[in-house]
Amino acid sequence: MNVKNCMVKIIKPVLSVFPLGLVGLAPFFRGLIFEREMSIHHYLVAMVSLLALILLIFESFNAGAGAAHGSCQKPGSNGGKANEGQHLPVRQLAASPYFWSLAALTALYGLSFFQAINLREGFFTWLRHLDYLLSFVLVFLAAGIWEKDRPQVSFVRWSFTIFAITGTAVAAGGILTGQGIMLIDGGLIFNRLASTFLYPNSMAAYLMATLLMVIHLAVQNARPLTAGAFAGMGFITFLAILGSQSRGVWVMLPLILAIFILGQTARKKVVLFTTVIFSLAIILGNLTVTPQVQQIQPNWVAFLYTLAGCLTTGIVWGGCAIWFQKTSQLKGASNAGKKPLLQKIPAINGVVKPTLLKAGGCRRGLVTVMICASLILFAGAALIYSHPGSAREAVISGNPLLNRLMHINAADSNLQARMVYYADALKMVKDRPLLGWGGGGWNSGYPAYQSYNYISTTVHNHFLQVWVETGTLGLIMFIVPFLALSRGLLYLYRARTTRAPAPETWTVGTAALAIGMHSVIDFDLSFSSIALLLWFLLALFAYWEAQRQQLTQTSRYNRSTNGSGTIRPAVLLILFLSLASMHLAAATITLRAAAAKAQACTSAAQKGDNNRALEYIQTAGYLDRWSAQYPMAQARFLMAGIEYTQDLQAKEALANESLNLASRAVELDRYNSDNRFFYARLLLANGQLEKALTEAERARELKPWFIKTYEELNSIYINVAVQQLLRGQPEAAGDNLRRVLVVTREAVTQKDRLPPRLKSLWDRNSDLTLTPALALTAGQSAVLLGDYTGAGYFLTRACQAEDPNAKAVAQLWLGVALQKSGDLTGAELQKSACRASPEAEREYTMINQLVEW
């Protein structure tokens, strides 16, 4: 029994603190958007879940003992109520709509995995949501444990402090990266601050939520130094939001702040504080975080201004805290009917005098800090005017942040592009409305539905992303928490003056609402660090709602305390935690082991040890049965080995095995056009011409807006036509050769068929033009069809290829076209091409079998 009590005493503090670390540290690992960092989080969550499992098992035994003997009482407790207090968080969790909606969403991601178009992406997305669900449970239980064991300290207040520090660190990292003082890989994107998130808009959305917590802490804290420190954090956070140049956050922030202020009891203080930090941040933004500032690397002037702004904000708000404190004390004395001579009042003399003495000490400290801030400002001004004139102009020029904000309109290309993403997502939903396309379905399937040649791995709307991936049922489950949140905020607004924790809980709800609202226009929740913060906040809000319901349903809880109502939820939660945590850990270990084998395969291949490389990749494919890349890599290795094999039966066996592996890869990632093209080439090499053409056409349908698709398709058509000519099938070959010319015209005229609105959004970096590779296949087709004039046009363009072998082959075919049209220079051009490349020489042998001279 003593051992059990000792273990409980160890596990409870760990369980109450670890969830804060799991969510608070997440942004520093590239936002947990990549699989490698997220896998580490999976291990940690699984480990903490097992600790929670042990604690629940011990408390379930206590519950059983309590049912038999009255309760497992602590000294001074009153039996049944003590037992109720211990196990109430489990029953509250079981009754929470937030828990059940996230659990249902996780289950739907699991179900959608079985029909996912990319099984590997679907599987890992399911694991991500299992991580979110376990984290939600841990936060909910931690809040209950914290309240029972440390009632004098607010778990919400500690959470706010952790996230305030985290947000400030992220913001400071972004600012210092922009100023060239710190180096964060990907921390600066197109002159916009991104910090550890690698994407400016997502960093701004995360900081918008933490900013609300900083404001709450600064306003509610009565200690001048602490309040001033939080004020400085608020300045840094808002400055980073400005530097992100996220117009969506800028537009949304006033609305979020209005909602936030609406539910606060000290509204005037909140308005005053936000005015102070926002005004100073906007004034200094042009000197600290603009693109002009980033032109000077490192920019110590900007750093000094940032530091001065932080100190000034802290000093001003610290002074305000002293003033609020004195005003409150004087008002309290006045309301109590005391005389103005406070020194003669013993009750006040014992309280106010020490406070004023402390205030005097604070004032001396503030004077010192003000002197330091003045020196920093003076140093910054001196550095500015010591720079050349061009540097001064770069720092004191017009504010580009405000210019960017003023250019928001309905015709903005980013807004128009996102409208197209949303329309394309709805096309995908229409085809699979019930259970969706599985996790990662948009990224794998959108090229088949896109309206023009954009590249976007996410929908830029998480509600639509969930709808695409899990269908209508998943969307409903994702909306339910926000509906429950809105209902809870409405109740909280009505009770904000009667319930002590109302301002804290309102801040929790507003921060969660801010993240949810911004996820409507961007892919913030694709970053697991932001998704974890959202579910952390919803868990805190859910716990508060459960506590509120407890007060109104006390009699019903008391009636069920000594029955199975206490044991059954605990047993179910134990079962869930055991299965979920073990599955999460085991699956992640398996996937990471496969990735390690794939890395070893790459190293072995670089060293020339192909046999060892093949063994590694086969082991990786055995461990990770859902990934298409491992069987595809095996197929490539086997095809490369055919060249070094002399035995005809062994060659045939290798060819058949590579064909089977490529077919399996296509099944695992059904909307991957590159895999289908490779499979089509293997079918072509195996003599299955019709099937090869079918796979190639399907590959074109899956990615119709990229020139590489048409190059691959025409290459396969040309090879099929050549084999048909060699087999004595000129009519079938002619059809395929004419199809090459049709495909070429389709490619280069694809943009012309778009409406003007989409033409304006066209990505010129991936344009559909007549490339040398596409021109080569069109020229070859024209030569074989006897159109030597048309062939000359295409092959002249093909001769502009940068690759020497491709250029030599194009010159060879151009020589054939010239010779067939009566130009005597064609023969010399053919000889020159054959001398330049062995590949052109092999091509010449094949041409002699096809062309009649």
mmCIF file with all atom_site columns, N, CA and C in Angstrom, residues 111-170:
data_model
loop_
_atom_site.group_PDB
_atom_site.id
_atom_site.type_symbol
_atom_site.label_atom_id
_atom_site.label_alt_id
_atom_site.label_comp_id
_atom_site.label_asym_id
_atom_site.label_entity_id
_atom_site.label_seq_id
_atom_site.pdbx_PDB_ins_code
_atom_site.Cartn_x
_atom_site.Cartn_y
_atom_site.Cartn_z
_atom_site.occupancy
_atom_site.B_iso_or_equiv
_atom_site.pdbx_formal_charge
_atom_site.auth_seq_id
_atom_site.auth_comp_id
_atom_site.auth_asym_id
_atom_site.auth_atom_id
_atom_site.pdbx_PDB_model_num
ATOM 1   N N  . LEU A 1 111 ? -11.234 5.212  -39.909 1.00 0.00 ? 111 LEU A N  1
ATOM 2   C CA . LEU A 1 111 ? -12.067 4.539  -40.911 1.00 0.00 ? 111 LEU A CA 1
ATOM 3   C C  . LEU A 1 111 ? -11.698 4.986  -42.325 1.00 0.00 ? 111 LEU A C  1
ATOM 4   N N  . SER A 1 112 ? -11.443 6.296  -42.487 1.00 0.00 ? 112 SER A N  1
ATOM 5   C CA . SER A 1 112 ? -11.114 6.795  -43.818 1.00 0.00 ? 112 SER A CA 1
ATOM 6   C C  . SER A 1 112 ? -9.777  6.252  -44.312 1.00 0.00 ? 112 SER A C  1
ATOM 7   N N  . PHE A 1 113 ? -8.940  5.800  -43.379 1.00 0.00 ? 113 PHE A N  1
ATOM 8   C CA . PHE A 1 113 ? -7.656  5.209  -43.777 1.00 0.00 ? 113 PHE A CA 1
ATOM 9   C C  . PHE A 1 113 ? -7.868  4.015  -44.705 1.00 0.00 ? 113 PHE A C  1
ATOM 10  N N  . PHE A 1 114 ? -8.926  3.243  -44.470 1.00 0.00 ? 114 PHE A N  1
ATOM 11  C CA . PHE A 1 114 ? -9.136  2.026  -45.249 1.00 0.00 ? 114 PHE A CA 1
ATOM 12  C C  . PHE A 1 114 ? -9.564  2.313  -46.686 1.00 0.00 ? 114 PHE A C  1
ATOM 13  N N  . GLN A 1 115 ? -9.986  3.552  -46.955 1.00 0.00 ? 115 GLN A N  1
ATOM 14  C CA . GLN A 1 115 ? -10.300 3.896  -48.339 1.00 0.00 ? 115 GLN A CA 1
ATOM 15  C C  . GLN A 1 115 ? -9.485  5.102  -48.803 1.00 0.00 ? 115 GLN A C  1
ATOM 16  N N  . ALA A 1 116 ? -8.397  5.378  -48.105 1.00 0.00 ? 116 ALA A N  1
ATOM 17  C CA . ALA A 1 116 ? -7.549  6.509  -48.462 1.00 0.00 ? 116 ALA A CA 1
ATOM 18  C C  . ALA A 1 116 ? -6.867  6.260  -49.798 1.00 0.00 ? 116 ALA A C  1
ATOM 19  N N  . ILE A 1 117 ? -6.678  7.329  -50.563 1.00 0.00 ? 117 ILE A N  1
ATOM 20  C CA . ILE A 1 117 ? -5.991  7.186  -51.850 1.00 0.00 ? 117 ILE A CA 1
ATOM 21  C C  . ILE A 1 117 ? -4.481  7.120  -51.653 1.00 0.00 ? 117 ILE A C  1
ATOM 22  N N  . ASN A 1 118 ? -4.014  7.571  -50.496 1.00 0.00 ? 118 ASN A N  1
ATOM 23  C CA . ASN A 1 118 ? -2.602  7.438  -50.128 1.00 0.00 ? 118 ASN A CA 1
ATOM 24  C C  . ASN A 1 118 ? -2.578  6.831  -48.728 1.00 0.00 ? 118 ASN A C  1
ATOM 25  N N  . LEU A 1 119 ? -2.382  5.521  -48.657 1.00 0.00 ? 119 LEU A N  1
ATOM 26  C CA . LEU A 1 119 ? -2.509  4.826  -47.383 1.00 0.00 ? 119 LEU A CA 1
ATOM 27  C C  . LEU A 1 119 ? -1.497  5.304  -46.353 1.00 0.00 ? 119 LEU A C  1
ATOM 28  N N  . ARG A 1 120 ? -0.304  5.620  -46.793 1.00 0.00 ? 120 ARG A N  1
ATOM 29  C CA . ARG A 1 120 ? 0.730   6.054  -45.843 1.00 0.00 ? 120 ARG A CA 1
ATOM 30  C C  . ARG A 1 120 ? 0.368   7.388  -45.207 1.00 0.00 ? 120 ARG A C  1
ATOM 31  N N  . GLU A 1 121 ? -0.074  8.349  -46.009 1.00 0.00 ? 121 GLU A N  1
ATOM 32  C CA . GLU A 1 121 ? -0.500  9.642  -45.480 1.00 0.00 ? 121 GLU A CA 1
ATOM 33  C C  . GLU A 1 121 ? -1.724  9.487  -44.590 1.00 0.00 ? 121 GLU A C  1
ATOM 34  N N  . GLY A 1 122 ? -2.643  8.631  -45.018 1.00 0.00 ? 122 GLY A N  1
ATOM 35  C CA . GLY A 1 122 ? -3.834  8.399  -44.217 1.00 0.00 ? 122 GLY A CA 1
ATOM 36  C C  . GLY A 1 122 ? -3.511  7.802  -42.865 1.00 0.00 ? 122 GLY A C  1
ATOM 37  N N  . PHE A 1 123 ? -2.541  6.901  -42.839 1.00 0.00 ? 123 PHE A N  1
ATOM 38  C CA . PHE A 1 123 ? -2.169  6.250  -41.586 1.00 0.00 ? 123 PHE A CA 1
ATOM 39  C C  . PHE A 1 123 ? -1.521  7.236  -40.622 1.00 0.00 ? 123 PHE A C  1
ATOM 40  N N  . PHE A 1 124 ? -0.588  8.039  -41.120 1.00 0.00 ? 124 PHE A N  1
ATOM 41  C CA . PHE A 1 124 ? 0.102   8.957  -40.213 1.00 0.00 ? 124 PHE A CA 1
ATOM 42  C C  . PHE A 1 124 ? -0.823  10.088 -39.763 1.00 0.00 ? 124 PHE A C  1
ATOM 43  N N  . THR A 1 125 ? -1.731  10.523 -40.619 1.00 0.00 ? 125 THR A N  1
ATOM 44  C CA . THR A 1 125 ? -2.698  11.538 -40.193 1.00 0.00 ? 125 THR A CA 1
ATOM 45  C C  . THR A 1 125 ? -3.591  10.990 -39.085 1.00 0.00 ? 125 THR A C  1
ATOM 46  N N  . TRP A 1 126 ? -3.924  9.728  -39.178 1.00 0.00 ? 126 TRP A N  1
ATOM 47  C CA . TRP A 1 126 ? -4.692  9.088  -38.103 1.00 0.00 ? 126 TRP A CA 1
ATOM 48  C C  . TRP A 1 126 ? -3.886  9.093  -36.808 1.00 0.00 ? 126 TRP A C  1
ATOM 49  N N  . LEU A 1 127 ? -2.602  8.775  -36.895 1.00 0.00 ? 127 LEU A N  1
ATOM 50  C CA . LEU A 1 127 ? -1.759  8.796  -35.698 1.00 0.00 ? 127 LEU A CA 1
ATOM 51  C C  . LEU A 1 127 ? -1.668  10.205 -35.110 1.00 0.00 ? 127 LEU A C  1
ATOM 52  N N  . ARG A 1 128 ? -1.598  11.216 -35.952 1.00 0.00 ? 128 ARG A N  1
ATOM 53  C CA . ARG A 1 128 ? -1.587  12.600 -35.458 1.00 0.00 ? 128 ARG A CA 1
ATOM 54  C C  . ARG A 1 128 ? -2.826  12.881 -34.609 1.00 0.00 ? 128 ARG A C  1
ATOM 55  N N  . HIS A 1 129 ? -3.975  12.489 -35.115 1.00 0.00 ? 129 HIS A N  1
ATOM 56  C CA . HIS A 1 129 ? -5.208  12.782 -34.378 1.00 0.00 ? 129 HIS A CA 1
ATOM 57  C C  . HIS A 1 129 ? -5.336  11.912 -33.130 1.00 0.00 ? 129 HIS A C  1
ATOM 58  N N  . LEU A 1 130 ? -4.769  10.748 -33.160 1.00 0.00 ? 130 LEU A N  1
ATOM 59  C CA . LEU A 1 130 ? -4.716  9.950  -31.943 1.00 0.00 ? 130 LEU A CA 1
ATOM 60  C C  . LEU A 1 130 ? -3.850  10.645 -30.894 1.00 0.00 ? 130 LEU A C  1
ATOM 61  N N  . ASP A 1 131 ? -2.781  11.258 -31.325 1.00 0.00 ? 131 ASP A N  1
ATOM 62  C CA . ASP A 1 131 ? -1.935  12.067 -30.443 1.00 0.00 ? 131 ASP A CA 1
ATOM 63  C C  . ASP A 1 131 ? -2.735  13.228 -29.859 1.00 0.00 ? 131 ASP A C  1
ATOM 64  N N  . TYR A 1 132 ? -3.515  13.929 -30.711 1.00 0.00 ? 132 TYR A N  1
ATOM 65  C CA . TYR A 1 132 ? -4.332  15.038 -30.215 1.00 0.00 ? 132 TYR A CA 1
ATOM 66  C C  . TYR A 1 132 ? -5.326  14.555 -29.155 1.00 0.00 ? 132 TYR A C  1
ATOM 67  N N  . LEU A 1 133 ? -5.940  13.407 -29.426 1.00 0.00 ? 133 LEU A N  1
ATOM 68  C CA . LEU A 1 133 ? -6.947  12.891 -28.497 1.00 0.00 ? 133 LEU A CA 1
ATOM 69  C C  . LEU A 1 133 ? -6.326  12.529 -27.153 1.00 0.00 ? 133 LEU A C  1
ATOM 70  N N  . LEU A 1 134 ? -5.196  11.854 -27.173 1.00 0.00 ? 134 LEU A N  1
ATOM 71  C CA . LEU A 1 134 ? -4.522  11.512 -25.920 1.00 0.00 ? 134 LEU A CA 1
ATOM 72  C C  . LEU A 1 134 ? -4.081  12.771 -25.184 1.00 0.00 ? 134 LEU A C  1
ATOM 73  N N  . SER A 1 135 ? -3.599  13.769 -25.910 1.00 0.00 ? 135 SER A N  1
ATOM 74  C CA . SER A 1 135 ? -3.188  15.026 -25.281 1.00 0.00 ? 135 SER A CA 1
ATOM 75  C C  . SER A 1 135 ? -4.382  15.714 -24.639 1.00 0.00 ? 135 SER A C  1
ATOM 76  N N  . PHE A 1 136 ? -5.523  15.690 -25.294 1.00 0.00 ? 136 PHE A N  1
ATOM 77  C CA . PHE A 1 136 ? -6.741  16.273 -24.727 1.00 0.00 ? 136 PHE A CA 1
ATOM 78  C C  . PHE A 1 136 ? -7.091  15.601 -23.403 1.00 0.00 ? 136 PHE A C  1
ATOM 79  N N  . VAL A 1 137 ? -7.042  14.273 -23.387 1.00 0.00 ? 137 VAL A N  1
ATOM 80  C CA . VAL A 1 137 ? -7.354  13.524 -22.166 1.00 0.00 ? 137 VAL A CA 1
ATOM 81  C C  . VAL A 1 137 ? -6.363  13.872 -21.055 1.00 0.00 ? 137 VAL A C  1
ATOM 82  N N  . LEU A 1 138 ? -5.089  13.948 -21.399 1.00 0.00 ? 138 LEU A N  1
ATOM 83  C CA . LEU A 1 138 ? -4.068  14.248 -20.394 1.00 0.00 ? 138 LEU A CA 1
ATOM 84  C C  . LEU A 1 138 ? -4.258  15.645 -19.811 1.00 0.00 ? 138 LEU A C  1
ATOM 85  N N  . VAL A 1 139 ? -4.584  16.619 -20.655 1.00 0.00 ? 139 VAL A N  1
ATOM 86  C CA . VAL A 1 139 ? -4.804  17.980 -20.157 1.00 0.00 ? 139 VAL A CA 1
ATOM 87  C C  . VAL A 1 139 ? -6.025  18.019 -19.249 1.00 0.00 ? 139 VAL A C  1
ATOM 88  N N  . PHE A 1 140 ? -7.086  17.333 -19.646 1.00 0.00 ? 140 PHE A N  1
ATOM 89  C CA . PHE A 1 140 ? -8.303  17.305 -18.832 1.00 0.00 ? 140 PHE A CA 1
ATOM 90  C C  . PHE A 1 140 ? -8.023  16.697 -17.458 1.00 0.00 ? 140 PHE A C  1
ATOM 91  N N  . LEU A 1 141 ? -7.321  15.570 -17.441 1.00 0.00 ? 141 LEU A N  1
ATOM 92  C CA . LEU A 1 141 ? -6.990  14.927 -16.166 1.00 0.00 ? 141 LEU A CA 1
ATOM 93  C C  . LEU A 1 141 ? -6.024  15.777 -15.361 1.00 0.00 ? 141 LEU A C  1
ATOM 94  N N  . ALA A 1 142 ? -5.059  16.410 -16.045 1.00 0.00 ? 142 ALA A N  1
ATOM 95  C CA . ALA A 1 142 ? -4.087  17.251 -15.337 1.00 0.00 ? 142 ALA A CA 1
ATOM 96  C C  . ALA A 1 142 ? -4.783  18.415 -14.651 1.00 0.00 ? 142 ALA A C  1
ATOM 97  N N  . ALA A 1 143 ? -5.786  19.003 -15.316 1.00 0.00 ? 143 ALA A N  1
ATOM 98  C CA . ALA A 1 143 ? -6.527  20.104 -14.698 1.00 0.00 ? 143 ALA A CA 1
ATOM 99  C C  . ALA A 1 143 ? -7.221  19.634 -13.433 1.00 0.00 ? 143 ALA A C  1
ATOM 100 N N  . GLY A 1 144 ? -7.792  18.422 -13.478 1.00 0.00 ? 144 GLY A N  1
ATOM 101 C CA . GLY A 1 144 ? -8.445  17.883 -12.294 1.00 0.00 ? 144 GLY A CA 1
ATOM 102 C C  . GLY A 1 144 ? -7.464  17.574 -11.176 1.00 0.00 ? 144 GLY A C  1
ATOM 103 N N  . ILE A 1 145 ? -6.331  16.957 -11.535 1.00 0.00 ? 145 ILE A N  1
ATOM 104 C CA . ILE A 1 145 ? -5.313  16.635 -10.533 1.00 0.00 ? 145 ILE A CA 1
ATOM 105 C C  . ILE A 1 145 ? -4.770  17.910 -9.901  1.00 0.00 ? 145 ILE A C  1
ATOM 106 N N  . TRP A 1 146 ? -4.509  18.919 -10.723 1.00 0.00 ? 146 TRP A N  1
ATOM 107 C CA . TRP A 1 146 ? -3.960  20.183 -10.230 1.00 0.00 ? 146 TRP A CA 1
ATOM 108 C C  . TRP A 1 146 ? -4.931  20.833 -9.248  1.00 0.00 ? 146 TRP A C  1
ATOM 109 N N  . GLU A 1 147 ? -6.197  20.807 -9.590  1.00 0.00 ? 147 GLU A N  1
ATOM 110 C CA . GLU A 1 147 ? -7.184  21.456 -8.727  1.00 0.00 ? 147 GLU A CA 1
ATOM 111 C C  . GLU A 1 147 ? -7.332  20.724 -7.403  1.00 0.00 ? 147 GLU A C  1
ATOM 112 N N  . LYS A 1 148 ? -7.241  19.389 -7.423  1.00 0.00 ? 148 LYS A N  1
ATOM 113 C CA . LYS A 1 148 ? -7.397  18.636 -6.180  1.00 0.00 ? 148 LYS A CA 1
ATOM 114 C C  . LYS A 1 148 ? -6.168  18.779 -5.284  1.00 0.00 ? 148 LYS A C  1
ATOM 115 N N  . ASP A 1 149 ? -4.967  18.743 -5.909  1.00 0.00 ? 149 ASP A N  1
ATOM 116 C CA . ASP A 1 149 ? -3.736  18.745 -5.123  1.00 0.00 ? 149 ASP A CA 1
ATOM 117 C C  . ASP A 1 149 ? -3.195  20.140 -4.834  1.00 0.00 ? 149 ASP A C  1
ATOM 118 N N  . ARG A 1 150 ? -3.485  21.099 -5.735  1.00 0.00 ? 150 ARG A N  1
ATOM 119 C CA . ARG A 1 150 ? -2.969  22.455 -5.562  1.00 0.00 ? 150 ARG A CA 1
ATOM 120 C C  . ARG A 1 150 ? -4.095  23.467 -5.756  1.00 0.00 ? 150 ARG A C  1
ATOM 121 N N  . PRO A 1 151 ? -5.099  23.448 -4.903  1.00 0.00 ? 151 PRO A N  1
ATOM 122 C CA . PRO A 1 151 ? -6.246  24.346 -5.106  1.00 0.00 ? 151 PRO A CA 1
ATOM 123 C C  . PRO A 1 151 ? -5.886  25.816 -5.015  1.00 0.00 ? 151 PRO A C  1
ATOM 124 N N  . GLN A 1 152 ? -4.758  26.135 -4.359  1.00 0.00 ? 152 GLN A N  1
ATOM 125 C CA . GLN A 1 152 ? -4.382  27.538 -4.202  1.00 0.00 ? 152 GLN A CA 1
ATOM 126 C C  . GLN A 1 152 ? -3.717  28.103 -5.451  1.00 0.00 ? 152 GLN A C  1
ATOM 127 N N  . VAL A 1 153 ? -3.350  27.242 -6.420  1.00 0.00 ? 153 VAL A N  1
ATOM 128 C CA . VAL A 1 153 ? -2.679  27.689 -7.639  1.00 0.00 ? 153 VAL A CA 1
ATOM 129 C C  . VAL A 1 153 ? -3.560  27.307 -8.834  1.00 0.00 ? 153 VAL A C  1
ATOM 130 N N  . SER A 1 154 ? -3.833  28.258 -9.700  1.00 0.00 ? 154 SER A N  1
ATOM 131 C CA . SER A 1 154 ? -4.696  28.008 -10.858 1.00 0.00 ? 154 SER A CA 1
ATOM 132 C C  . SER A 1 154 ? -3.914  27.319 -11.970 1.00 0.00 ? 154 SER A C  1
ATOM 133 N N  . PHE A 1 155 ? -4.426  26.183 -12.427 1.00 0.00 ? 155 PHE A N  1
ATOM 134 C CA . PHE A 1 155 ? -3.810  25.484 -13.553 1.00 0.00 ? 155 PHE A CA 1
ATOM 135 C C  . PHE A 1 155 ? -3.892  26.342 -14.812 1.00 0.00 ? 155 PHE A C  1
ATOM 136 N N  . VAL A 1 156 ? -5.003  27.058 -14.964 1.00 0.00 ? 156 VAL A N  1
ATOM 137 C CA . VAL A 1 156 ? -5.141  27.934 -16.125 1.00 0.00 ? 156 VAL A CA 1
ATOM 138 C C  . VAL A 1 156 ? -4.099  29.043 -16.091 1.00 0.00 ? 156 VAL A C  1
ATOM 139 N N  . ARG A 1 157 ? -3.875  29.617 -14.906 1.00 0.00 ? 157 ARG A N  1
ATOM 140 C CA . ARG A 1 157 ? -2.897  30.694 -14.796 1.00 0.00 ? 157 ARG A CA 1
ATOM 141 C C  . ARG A 1 157 ? -1.489  30.193 -15.154 1.00 0.00 ? 157 ARG A C  1
ATOM 142 N N  . TRP A 1 158 ? -1.141  29.009 -14.685 1.00 0.00 ? 158 TRP A N  1
ATOM 143 C CA . TRP A 1 158 ? 0.162   28.437 -15.032 1.00 0.00 ? 158 TRP A CA 1
ATOM 144 C C  . TRP A 1 158 ? 0.246   28.150 -16.534 1.00 0.00 ? 158 TRP A C  1
ATOM 145 N N  . SER A 1 159 ? -0.848  27.676 -17.100 1.00 0.00 ? 159 SER A N  1
ATOM 146 C CA . SER A 1 159 ? -0.866  27.415 -18.547 1.00 0.00 ? 159 SER A CA 1
ATOM 147 C C  . SER A 1 159 ? -0.655  28.700 -19.318 1.00 0.00 ? 159 SER A C  1
ATOM 148 N N  . PHE A 1 160 ? -1.335  29.756 -18.888 1.00 0.00 ? 160 PHE A N  1
ATOM 149 C CA . PHE A 1 160 ? -1.163  31.045 -19.552 1.00 0.00 ? 160 PHE A CA 1
ATOM 150 C C  . PHE A 1 160 ? 0.298   31.499 -19.486 1.00 0.00 ? 160 PHE A C  1
ATOM 151 N N  . THR A 1 161 ? 0.902   31.319 -18.334 1.00 0.00 ? 161 THR A N  1
ATOM 152 C CA . THR A 1 161 ? 2.292   31.755 -18.163 1.00 0.00 ? 161 THR A CA 1
ATOM 153 C C  . THR A 1 161 ? 3.225   30.981 -19.104 1.00 0.00 ? 161 THR A C  1
ATOM 154 N N  . ILE A 1 162 ? 3.032   29.676 -19.182 1.00 0.00 ? 162 ILE A N  1
ATOM 155 C CA . ILE A 1 162 ? 3.874   28.852 -20.070 1.00 0.00 ? 162 ILE A CA 1
ATOM 156 C C  . ILE A 1 162 ? 3.701   29.292 -21.522 1.00 0.00 ? 162 ILE A C  1
ATOM 157 N N  . PHE A 1 163 ? 2.454   29.479 -21.956 1.00 0.00 ? 163 PHE A N  1
ATOM 158 C CA . PHE A 1 163 ? 2.224   29.849 -23.351 1.00 0.00 ? 163 PHE A CA 1
ATOM 159 C C  . PHE A 1 163 ? 2.653   31.283 -23.631 1.00 0.00 ? 163 PHE A C  1
ATOM 160 N N  . ALA A 1 164 ? 2.577   32.145 -22.626 1.00 0.00 ? 164 ALA A N  1
ATOM 161 C CA . ALA A 1 164 ? 3.064   33.513 -22.801 1.00 0.00 ? 164 ALA A CA 1
ATOM 162 C C  . ALA A 1 164 ? 4.573   33.503 -23.046 1.00 0.00 ? 164 ALA A C  1
ATOM 163 N N  . ILE A 1 165 ? 5.280   32.702 -22.258 1.00 0.00 ? 165 ILE A N  1
ATOM 164 C CA . ILE A 1 165 ? 6.738   32.592 -22.440 1.00 0.00 ? 165 ILE A CA 1
ATOM 165 C C  . ILE A 1 165 ? 7.059   31.966 -23.802 1.00 0.00 ? 165 ILE A C  1
ATOM 166 N N  . THR A 1 166 ? 6.327   30.908 -24.150 1.00 0.00 ? 166 THR A N  1
ATOM 167 C CA . THR A 1 166 ? 6.562   30.249 -25.440 1.00 0.00 ? 166 THR A CA 1
ATOM 168 C C  . THR A 1 166 ? 6.307   31.208 -26.595 1.00 0.00 ? 166 THR A C  1
ATOM 169 N N  . GLY A 1 167 ? 5.162   31.901 -26.552 1.00 0.00 ? 167 GLY A N  1
ATOM 170 C CA . GLY A 1 167 ? 4.841   32.842 -27.619 1.00 0.00 ? 167 GLY A CA 1
ATOM 171 C C  . GLY A 1 167 ? 5.861   33.953 -27.734 1.00 0.00 ? 167 GLY A C  1
ATOM 172 N N  . THR A 1 168 ? 6.321   34.457 -26.587 1.00 0.00 ? 168 THR A N  1
ATOM 173 C CA . THR A 1 168 ? 7.328   35.521 -26.614 1.00 0.00 ? 168 THR A CA 1
ATOM 174 C C  . THR A 1 168 ? 8.636   35.001 -27.204 1.00 0.00 ? 168 THR A C  1
ATOM 175 N N  . ALA A 1 169 ? 9.018   33.776 -26.856 1.00 0.00 ? 169 ALA A N  1
ATOM 176 C CA . ALA A 1 169 ? 10.256  33.203 -27.406 1.00 0.00 ? 169 ALA A CA 1
ATOM 177 C C  . ALA A 1 169 ? 10.151  33.023 -28.919 1.00 0.00 ? 169 ALA A C  1
ATOM 178 N N  . VAL A 1 170 ? 8.994   32.530 -29.382 1.00 0.00 ? 170 VAL A N  1
ATOM 179 C CA . VAL A 1 170 ? 8.787   32.388 -30.829 1.00 0.00 ? 170 VAL A CA 1
ATOM 180 C C  . VAL A 1 170 ? 8.850   33.748 -31.508 1.00 0.00 ? 170 VAL A C  1
#
